Amino acid sequence: CARRTREKPPFAEAAPGRTSGAALFSTRRRVPASPSFPLQGSHSMEETFAEVWLPHYVSYGETDAMGVVYYAEYIHFFERARGAMCREAGLGYGRIEEAGFMLPVREVECRYRSPAHYDDHVQIHARIVEWRRASVRFRYEIWNEDRTKLLCEGMTLHAVVNREGRPVAVPEWIKEKLSGTTAESKDD
């Protein structure tokens, strides 16, 4: 029985002369990707287009019977920070939807490092790391209060669709608004 070798799919490499939308921005900066958790598609250095730190106190309702934050709540934490980033940029989700666009989640990844407990003060870091033609990728880290212990990290990839649910190119005004935001958000 002969061994088969796997060939790279034709989409594995970019076409010559083509770049992603991310290469077009000058307001980006490079930050080290988390070395301990290489999320799918991560690189040793990632571009950051916008970011926010959102402080949050864990409520009793966010914990499970073991007294730790219920695993699915971390995805809600991601969403809260993503929303805060958009609001800090003056571009809440409501405004995006009023303009006829939606950003449904296509992929989500989450890696749990250490548990958070009831009434812990955590810091949620969200940042945009990639713009594609019709999507945007966010990365998240959840830290303890003094940002010395990583509790959780993850990623969401959002499609950009019209009201009919069809993929569309990311409007330039959305990219412009979200490509230079760096903020410390107010405590909730």
CSV table of C-alpha atoms in Angstrom, one decimal:
chain,number,residue,atom,x,y,z
A,1,CYS,CA,0.0,0.0,0.0
A,2,ALA,CA,1.6,3.3,-1.1
A,3,ARG,CA,1.5,6.3,1.2
A,4,ARG,CA,-0.4,9.3,0.0
A,5,THR,CA,1.1,12.7,0.5
A,6,ARG,CA,-1.3,15.6,1.1
A,7,GLU,CA,-1.1,18.5,-1.2
A,8,LYS,CA,-1.8,22.0,-0.1
A,9,PRO,CA,-5.2,23.2,-1.2
A,10,PRO,CA,-5.1,25.9,-3.9
A,11,PHE,CA,-6.3,28.5,-1.4
A,12,ALA,CA,-3.5,27.8,1.1
A,13,GLU,CA,-1.2,30.5,-0.4
A,14,ALA,CA,-2.2,34.0,-1.5
A,15,ALA,CA,-2.2,34.8,-5.2
A,16,PRO,CA,0.9,36.7,-6.3
A,17,GLY,CA,0.4,40.5,-5.9
A,18,ARG,CA,-2.7,40.1,-3.6
A,19,THR,CA,-2.8,41.4,-0.1
A,20,SER,CA,-5.5,41.3,2.5
A,21,GLY,CA,-7.3,44.5,3.5
A,22,ALA,CA,-5.2,44.5,6.6
A,23,ALA,CA,-2.1,45.4,4.7
A,24,LEU,CA,-3.7,48.7,3.6
A,25,PHE,CA,-3.9,50.4,7.0
A,26,SER,CA,-1.1,52.6,8.4
A,27,THR,CA,-2.6,53.0,11.9
A,28,ARG,CA,-1.8,49.5,13.0
A,29,ARG,CA,0.8,48.2,15.4
A,30,ARG,CA,2.3,44.8,15.9
A,31,VAL,CA,2.0,43.0,19.2
A,32,PRO,CA,3.2,39.6,20.2
A,33,ALA,CA,0.6,36.9,20.0
A,34,SER,CA,0.1,34.9,23.1
A,35,PRO,CA,3.0,32.5,23.0
A,36,SER,CA,1.3,30.0,25.3
A,37,PHE,CA,-1.8,29.5,23.3
A,38,PRO,CA,-1.4,29.6,19.5
A,39,LEU,CA,-5.0,29.9,18.4
A,40,GLN,CA,-5.8,28.6,15.0
A,41,GLY,CA,-4.2,30.9,12.4
A,42,SER,CA,-2.2,32.9,14.9
A,43,HIS,CA,1.3,34.1,14.2
A,44,SER,CA,4.2,35.1,16.4
A,45,MET,CA,3.4,38.8,15.7
A,46,GLU,CA,-0.1,40.1,15.0
A,47,GLU,CA,-1.4,43.4,13.9
A,48,THR,CA,-3.7,45.3,16.2
A,49,PHE,CA,-6.1,47.8,14.6
A,50,ALA,CA,-8.1,48.7,17.7
A,51,GLU,CA,-8.3,47.6,21.3
A,52,VAL,CA,-10.1,48.1,24.6
A,53,TRP,CA,-9.7,47.1,28.2
A,54,LEU,CA,-13.0,46.5,30.0
A,55,PRO,CA,-13.1,46.0,33.8
A,56,HIS,CA,-15.8,43.7,35.0
A,57,TYR,CA,-16.9,42.3,38.4
A,58,VAL,CA,-18.1,38.7,38.2
A,59,SER,CA,-21.7,38.4,39.3
A,60,TYR,CA,-23.2,35.5,41.2
A,61,GLY,CA,-25.3,34.6,38.2
A,62,GLU,CA,-22.2,34.2,36.0
A,63,THR,CA,-20.9,31.4,38.2
A,64,ASP,CA,-21.7,27.7,38.3
A,65,ALA,CA,-22.3,25.2,41.1
A,66,MET,CA,-18.6,25.0,41.7
A,67,GLY,CA,-18.4,28.7,42.4
A,68,VAL,CA,-16.4,29.5,39.2
A,69,VAL,CA,-17.4,31.5,36.1
A,70,TYR,CA,-19.5,29.2,33.9
A,71,TYR,CA,-17.6,28.4,30.8
A,72,ALA,CA,-20.1,29.9,28.3
A,73,GLU,CA,-20.0,33.3,30.2
A,74,TYR,CA,-16.5,33.9,28.9
A,75,ILE,CA,-18.1,34.2,25.4
A,76,HIS,CA,-20.4,36.9,26.9
A,77,PHE,CA,-17.4,38.7,28.3
A,78,PHE,CA,-15.9,38.7,24.8
A,79,GLU,CA,-19.1,40.2,23.5
A,80,ARG,CA,-19.2,42.9,26.1
A,81,ALA,CA,-15.6,44.0,25.4
A,82,ARG,CA,-16.2,43.9,21.7
A,83,GLY,CA,-19.3,46.1,22.1
A,84,ALA,CA,-17.3,48.5,24.4
A,85,MET,CA,-14.7,48.8,21.7
A,86,CYS,CA,-17.2,49.8,19.1
A,87,ARG,CA,-18.9,52.3,21.4
A,88,GLU,CA,-15.5,53.9,22.3
A,89,ALA,CA,-15.0,54.3,18.6
A,90,GLY,CA,-18.4,56.0,18.3
A,91,LEU,CA,-19.8,53.1,16.3
A,92,GLY,CA,-22.2,50.9,18.3
A,93,TYR,CA,-23.7,47.8,16.8
A,94,GLY,CA,-27.0,49.6,16.5
A,95,ARG,CA,-25.5,52.1,14.1
A,96,ILE,CA,-24.0,49.4,12.0
A,97,GLU,CA,-27.3,47.6,11.8
A,98,GLU,CA,-29.2,50.8,11.0
A,99,ALA,CA,-26.8,51.2,8.0
A,100,GLY,CA,-27.9,47.7,6.8
A,101,PHE,CA,-25.0,45.6,7.9
A,102,MET,CA,-24.6,42.8,10.5
A,103,LEU,CA,-21.6,41.0,12.0
A,104,PRO,CA,-22.6,37.4,12.8
A,105,VAL,CA,-20.1,35.2,14.5
A,106,ARG,CA,-18.6,32.6,12.1
A,107,GLU,CA,-16.1,31.1,14.4
A,108,VAL,CA,-15.3,31.2,18.1
A,109,GLU,CA,-12.3,29.8,20.1
A,110,CYS,CA,-11.8,29.9,23.8
A,111,ARG,CA,-9.0,28.5,26.0
A,112,TYR,CA,-9.5,28.5,29.7
A,113,ARG,CA,-6.3,29.0,31.7
A,114,SER,CA,-7.4,29.7,35.3
A,115,PRO,CA,-10.9,30.1,36.9
A,116,ALA,CA,-12.5,33.4,37.9
A,117,HIS,CA,-14.8,33.4,40.9
A,118,TYR,CA,-17.8,35.3,42.2
A,119,ASP,CA,-17.0,39.0,42.8
A,120,ASP,CA,-13.5,38.8,41.2
A,121,HIS,CA,-12.5,41.9,39.4
A,122,VAL,CA,-11.3,40.9,35.9
A,123,GLN,CA,-9.9,42.9,33.0
A,124,ILE,CA,-11.2,42.0,29.6
A,125,HIS,CA,-8.9,42.9,26.7
A,126,ALA,CA,-10.3,42.9,23.2
A,127,ARG,CA,-8.6,43.9,20.0
A,128,ILE,CA,-9.1,43.7,16.2
A,129,VAL,CA,-6.3,41.8,14.7
A,130,GLU,CA,-7.4,41.2,11.1
A,131,TRP,CA,-9.6,42.7,8.4
A,132,ARG,CA,-10.5,40.5,5.5
A,133,ARG,CA,-12.6,41.5,2.5
A,134,ALA,CA,-15.9,40.5,4.1
A,135,SER,CA,-14.9,39.7,7.7
A,136,VAL,CA,-13.1,40.9,10.8
A,137,ARG,CA,-11.2,38.9,13.5
A,138,PHE,CA,-11.1,39.9,17.2
A,139,ARG,CA,-8.8,38.4,19.9
A,140,TYR,CA,-9.6,38.5,23.6
A,141,GLU,CA,-7.7,38.0,26.9
A,142,ILE,CA,-9.3,37.9,30.3
A,143,TRP,CA,-6.9,38.8,33.1
A,144,ASN,CA,-7.1,39.1,36.9
A,145,GLU,CA,-7.5,42.6,38.4
A,146,ASP,CA,-3.8,43.6,38.2
A,147,ARG,CA,-3.3,41.9,34.9
A,148,THR,CA,-0.7,39.5,36.2
A,149,LYS,CA,-2.5,36.3,35.6
A,150,LEU,CA,-4.2,35.2,32.3
A,151,LEU,CA,-7.5,33.6,33.0
A,152,CYS,CA,-8.8,33.0,29.5
A,153,GLU,CA,-8.1,33.8,25.8
A,154,GLY,CA,-10.0,33.5,22.6
A,155,MET,CA,-11.0,34.7,19.2
A,156,THR,CA,-14.1,35.4,17.2
A,157,LEU,CA,-14.3,35.8,13.4
A,158,HIS,CA,-17.3,37.8,12.2
A,159,ALA,CA,-18.7,37.9,8.7
A,160,VAL,CA,-20.1,41.1,7.3
A,161,VAL,CA,-23.5,40.6,5.8
A,162,ASN,CA,-26.3,42.7,4.4
A,163,ARG,CA,-29.9,42.5,5.7
A,164,GLU,CA,-30.6,39.5,3.5
A,165,GLY,CA,-27.7,37.6,5.2
A,166,ARG,CA,-25.4,37.7,2.1
A,167,PRO,CA,-21.7,38.4,2.6
A,168,VAL,CA,-20.6,41.9,1.6
A,169,ALA,CA,-17.3,43.8,1.6
A,170,VAL,CA,-16.5,45.5,4.9
A,171,PRO,CA,-17.5,49.2,4.4
A,172,GLU,CA,-14.6,51.5,4.6
A,173,TRP,CA,-16.3,53.7,7.1
A,174,ILE,CA,-16.5,50.8,9.6
A,175,LYS,CA,-12.8,50.0,9.0
A,176,GLU,CA,-11.8,53.7,9.5
A,177,LYS,CA,-13.8,54.0,12.7
A,178,LEU,CA,-12.4,50.8,14.2
A,179,SER,CA,-8.8,51.0,13.0
A,180,GLY,CA,-7.4,53.5,15.5
A,181,THR,CA,-9.2,53.0,18.8
A,182,THR,CA,-7.3,52.4,22.0
A,183,ALA,CA,-9.3,52.8,25.2
A,184,GLU,CA,-9.7,52.0,28.8
A,185,SER,CA,-13.5,51.5,29.1
A,186,LYS,CA,-15.5,52.4,32.2
A,187,ASP,CA,-16.3,49.8,34.8
A,188,ASP,CA,-19.7,48.2,34.4
